[in-house]
CSV table of C-alpha atoms and ligand atoms in Angstrom, one decimal:
chain,number,residue,atom,x,y,z
Q,1,UNK,CA,110.2,113.0,91.4
Q,2,UNK,CA,106.9,111.4,92.4
Q,3,UNK,CA,104.4,108.6,91.2
Q,4,UNK,CA,100.8,109.0,90.4
Q,5,UNK,CA,98.6,106.3,91.0
Q,6,UNK,CA,95.6,105.1,88.7
Q,7,UNK,CA,93.1,102.6,89.6
Q,8,UNK,CA,92.0,100.7,86.4
Q,9,UNK,CA,93.9,102.2,83.8
Q,10,UNK,CA,93.1,101.5,80.4
Q,11,UNK,CA,94.6,98.4,79.3
Q,12,UNK,CA,96.8,99.3,76.3
Q,13,UNK,CA,99.6,98.0,74.7
Q,14,UNK,CA,101.9,100.8,76.5
Q,15,UNK,CA,100.3,99.8,79.7
Q,16,UNK,CA,100.9,96.1,79.1
Q,17,UNK,CA,104.5,96.4,77.9
Q,18,UNK,CA,105.1,98.8,80.9
Q,19,UNK,CA,103.8,95.8,83.5
Q,20,UNK,CA,105.3,93.5,81.8
Q,21,UNK,CA,108.9,95.2,81.8
Q,22,UNK,CA,108.5,96.0,85.4
Q,23,UNK,CA,107.6,92.7,86.5
Q,24,UNK,CA,110.7,91.1,84.8
Q,25,UNK,CA,112.6,93.8,86.0
Q,26,UNK,CA,111.8,93.5,89.7
Q,27,UNK,CA,112.2,89.6,89.4
Q,28,UNK,CA,115.3,89.8,87.8
Q,29,UNK,CA,116.5,92.1,91.0
Q,30,UNK,CA,115.4,89.4,93.3
Q,31,UNK,CA,112.0,90.7,93.9
Q,32,UNK,CA,109.4,88.3,95.4
Q,33,UNK,CA,106.6,88.3,92.8
Q,34,UNK,CA,105.7,84.9,91.7
Q,35,UNK,CA,109.3,84.2,90.0
Q,36,UNK,CA,112.7,83.2,90.9
Q,37,UNK,CA,115.3,85.3,88.2
Q,38,UNK,CA,116.5,85.2,85.7
Q,39,UNK,CA,113.3,85.4,83.9
Q,40,UNK,CA,112.5,86.9,80.6
Q,41,UNK,CA,109.3,88.6,79.3
Q,42,UNK,CA,108.0,85.6,77.8
Q,43,UNK,CA,107.9,83.9,81.0
Q,44,UNK,CA,106.3,86.7,82.8
Q,45,UNK,CA,103.9,87.3,80.0
Q,46,UNK,CA,101.3,84.3,80.5
Q,47,UNK,CA,101.0,85.5,84.3
Q,48,UNK,CA,100.0,88.8,83.3
Q,49,UNK,CA,97.5,87.7,80.5
Q,50,UNK,CA,95.6,85.7,83.4
Q,51,UNK,CA,95.5,89.2,85.4
Q,52,UNK,CA,94.3,90.9,82.5
Q,53,UNK,CA,91.6,88.4,81.7
Q,54,UNK,CA,90.5,88.4,85.3
Q,55,UNK,CA,90.3,92.1,85.0
Q,56,UNK,CA,88.2,91.9,81.9
Q,57,UNK,CA,85.8,89.5,83.7
Q,58,UNK,CA,85.9,91.9,86.8
Q,59,UNK,CA,87.5,89.3,89.1
Q,60,UNK,CA,90.7,91.6,89.3
Q,61,UNK,CA,91.5,95.1,89.4
Q,62,UNK,CA,94.8,97.0,88.9
Q,63,UNK,CA,96.2,99.7,90.3
Q,64,UNK,CA,99.1,101.0,88.7
Q,65,UNK,CA,102.1,103.8,89.7
Q,66,UNK,CA,103.4,105.9,87.0
Q,67,UNK,CA,106.6,108.3,87.3
Q,68,UNK,CA,107.2,111.5,86.3
Q,69,UNK,CA,107.9,110.3,82.8
Q,70,UNK,CA,104.9,108.5,82.5
Q,71,UNK,CA,106.6,105.0,82.8
Q,72,UNK,CA,104.9,102.2,84.8
Q,73,UNK,CA,106.9,102.2,88.2
Q,74,UNK,CA,104.6,100.1,90.5
Q,75,UNK,CA,101.6,98.0,90.5
Q,76,UNK,CA,99.6,96.1,92.7
Q,77,UNK,CA,96.5,94.0,91.5
Q,78,UNK,CA,93.4,93.0,93.7
Q,79,UNK,CA,91.8,89.8,93.6
Q,80,UNK,CA,87.9,89.3,94.7
Q,81,UNK,CA,86.8,86.2,96.2
Q,82,UNK,CA,84.5,84.2,94.5
Q,83,UNK,CA,83.4,82.4,97.6
Q,84,UNK,CA,80.3,83.9,98.8
Q,85,UNK,CA,81.4,83.7,102.4
Q,86,UNK,CA,84.4,85.3,101.8
Q,87,UNK,CA,83.4,88.6,99.7
Q,88,UNK,CA,84.1,90.9,102.7
Q,89,UNK,CA,87.6,91.1,102.0
Q,90,UNK,CA,90.1,91.3,98.8
Q,91,UNK,CA,93.7,89.9,98.2
Q,92,UNK,CA,96.6,91.9,97.0
Q,93,UNK,CA,99.0,90.3,94.6
Q,94,UNK,CA,102.1,91.7,92.8
Q,95,UNK,CA,102.9,94.4,95.0
Q,96,UNK,CA,106.0,95.7,93.2
Q,97,UNK,CA,108.0,99.1,92.6
Q,98,UNK,CA,110.6,99.4,90.1
Q,99,UNK,CA,114.4,98.9,91.3
Q,100,UNK,CA,115.3,102.4,90.2
Q,101,UNK,CA,112.6,103.7,92.4
Q,102,UNK,CA,112.9,101.5,95.3
Q,103,UNK,CA,113.7,102.9,98.9
Q,104,UNK,CA,112.1,106.5,98.5
Q,105,UNK,CA,109.0,105.7,100.0
Q,106,UNK,CA,106.9,105.0,97.0
Q,107,UNK,CA,106.2,101.2,98.1
Q,108,UNK,CA,104.5,102.7,101.0
Q,109,UNK,CA,102.7,104.9,99.1
Q,110,UNK,CA,101.4,102.0,96.7
Q,111,UNK,CA,100.0,100.6,99.9
Q,112,UNK,CA,98.6,103.8,101.2
Q,113,UNK,CA,96.6,104.3,97.6
Q,114,UNK,CA,95.8,100.3,97.5
Q,115,UNK,CA,94.3,101.0,101.2
Q,116,UNK,CA,92.4,103.9,100.0
Q,117,UNK,CA,91.1,102.5,96.8
Q,118,UNK,CA,89.9,99.1,98.5
Q,119,UNK,CA,88.0,101.6,101.1
Q,120,UNK,CA,85.9,102.5,97.9
Q,121,UNK,CA,85.1,98.9,97.0
Q,122,UNK,CA,81.7,97.9,98.1
Q,123,UNK,CA,81.5,95.7,101.1
Q,124,UNK,CA,85.4,95.2,101.5
Q,125,UNK,CA,86.5,95.4,105.0
Q,126,UNK,CA,90.1,94.1,105.1
Q,127,UNK,CA,93.3,93.7,102.6
Q,128,UNK,CA,95.1,90.4,103.0
Q,129,UNK,CA,98.1,89.2,101.2
Q,130,UNK,CA,100.9,86.5,101.4
Q,131,UNK,CA,104.6,87.1,101.1
Q,132,UNK,CA,107.6,85.2,100.9
Q,133,UNK,CA,109.5,85.1,104.1
Q,134,UNK,CA,113.3,85.6,104.4
Q,135,UNK,CA,113.4,89.1,103.0
Q,136,UNK,CA,112.2,91.3,105.5
Q,137,UNK,CA,108.9,92.1,103.8
Q,138,UNK,CA,107.1,91.5,107.1
Q,139,UNK,CA,108.7,94.5,108.1
Q,140,UNK,CA,107.8,96.7,105.2
Q,141,UNK,CA,103.8,95.5,105.3
Q,142,UNK,CA,104.1,96.0,109.0
Q,143,UNK,CA,105.2,99.8,108.5
Q,144,UNK,CA,102.1,100.0,106.3
Q,145,UNK,CA,99.8,98.9,108.9
Q,146,UNK,CA,99.7,95.2,108.1
Q,147,UNK,CA,99.5,92.6,110.9
Q,148,UNK,CA,101.4,89.1,110.5
Q,149,UNK,CA,98.3,86.7,110.8
Q,150,UNK,CA,99.7,83.5,110.0
Q,151,UNK,CA,102.7,81.6,108.6
Q,152,UNK,CA,103.2,78.2,106.5
Q,153,UNK,CA,106.4,77.0,107.2
Q,154,UNK,CA,108.6,76.2,104.2
Q,155,UNK,CA,105.8,76.8,101.9
Q,156,UNK,CA,107.6,78.4,98.9
Q,157,UNK,CA,110.6,76.4,97.3
Q,158,UNK,CA,112.4,79.1,95.6
Q,159,UNK,CA,115.1,76.5,95.0
Q,160,UNK,CA,116.1,73.0,96.1
Q,161,UNK,CA,117.0,73.3,99.6
Q,162,UNK,CA,115.9,76.8,100.0
Q,163,UNK,CA,112.3,76.6,101.3
Q,164,UNK,CA,110.8,80.0,102.8
Q,165,UNK,CA,107.7,80.7,104.9
Q,166,UNK,CA,104.5,81.7,103.3
Q,167,UNK,CA,103.6,85.1,105.5
Q,168,UNK,CA,99.9,86.1,105.8
Q,169,UNK,CA,99.5,89.7,106.5
Q,170,UNK,CA,96.1,91.6,107.0
Q,171,UNK,CA,95.0,95.2,106.9
Q,172,UNK,CA,91.5,95.5,108.6
Q,173,UNK,CA,90.2,98.6,106.6
Q,174,UNK,CA,87.5,99.6,109.4
M,212,COA,C1,108.6,95.6,98.7
M,212,COA,C2,108.7,96.8,98.0
M,212,COA,C3,107.0,97.3,97.2
M,212,COA,C4,109.0,98.4,98.8
M,212,COA,O1,108.8,99.0,98.0
M,212,COA,P1,109.8,100.4,98.3
M,212,COA,O2,109.6,101.6,97.8
M,212,COA,O3,111.3,99.8,98.3
M,212,COA,O4,109.6,100.6,99.8
M,212,COA,P2,109.9,102.4,100.5
M,212,COA,O5,110.8,103.1,100.3
M,212,COA,O6,108.3,102.6,100.4
M,212,COA,O7,110.0,101.7,102.0
M,212,COA,C5,109.2,101.5,103.3
M,212,COA,C6,109.6,101.1,104.3
M,212,COA,O8,109.9,99.6,104.1
M,212,COA,C7,111.3,99.4,104.5
M,212,COA,N1,111.4,98.4,103.0
M,212,COA,C8,111.2,98.2,102.0
M,212,COA,N2,111.8,97.1,101.3
M,212,COA,C9,112.0,96.2,102.0
M,212,COA,C10,112.6,95.0,102.1
M,212,COA,N3,112.3,94.1,101.0
M,212,COA,N4,112.5,94.4,103.4
M,212,COA,C11,112.5,95.1,104.8
M,212,COA,N5,112.1,96.6,104.8
M,212,COA,C12,111.9,96.9,103.6
M,212,COA,C13,111.9,100.5,104.0
M,212,COA,O9,113.3,100.4,104.5
M,212,COA,C14,111.1,101.3,104.8
M,212,COA,O10,110.8,101.3,106.0
M,212,COA,P3,111.8,102.8,106.9
M,212,COA,O11,110.6,103.8,106.5
M,212,COA,O12,111.7,102.4,108.3
M,212,COA,O13,113.2,103.3,106.2
M,212,COA,C15,109.7,97.0,96.6
M,212,COA,O14,111.1,97.0,97.3
M,212,COA,C16,109.7,95.9,95.8
M,212,COA,O15,109.1,96.1,94.7
M,212,COA,N6,110.3,95.1,96.1
M,212,COA,C17,110.5,93.8,95.1
M,212,COA,C18,109.1,93.1,94.7
M,212,COA,C19,108.7,92.3,96.2
M,212,COA,O16,109.4,91.5,96.8
M,212,COA,N7,107.2,92.7,96.5
M,212,COA,C20,106.7,92.1,97.7
M,212,COA,C21,105.6,91.2,97.2
M,212,COA,S1,105.0,90.3,98.6
């Protein structure tokens, strides 16, 4: 089994439903992708629609991974900066691999594909992302070449009394 990555896939109902199912399943398995489970598809849908609208306006781009059956199995969204002084780097959001595929190296493949894609973006010199502390994600990103460059203590409240650091990771591309 392997994952095939596509940058800027055609946005059709199958793609929308696939990303929605992936995002919902990952959140309900404890993933740190903007929600705290349990969530249903209708909770996630408005967030996905915001990404899709931003893609239509050219502010975001999507890297999608599909498994051998053609199902959406992994995603990462790129977000470009509007600020004129920050156009030389890009944000990466919603990095996720479906729980049934995790732990087999696909997360690392996804980040390698994201770095390759970003190297092809005009004028982009680095990828920045932020991740929720307390889950070991810094180690995952570290194993993919990212460096921790900042940490905002207790900036993410996953539940009353359970605040997590917002960890900022950076991958220079040149
Ligand atoms: C984080 C995630 C994308 C990693 O994908 P994956 O396919 O499971 O990861 P890989 O199999 O490529 O693992 C690569 C390495 O990172 C490590 N790793 C993976 N997930 C990890 C985690 N959550 N914490 C610490 N280390 C992790 C693996 O052990 C492996 O290290 P090794 O080669 O030394 O054994 C995936 O687990 C996921 O989707 N998690 C839920 C969503 C999420 O929290 N995303 C992060 C948003 S900031």
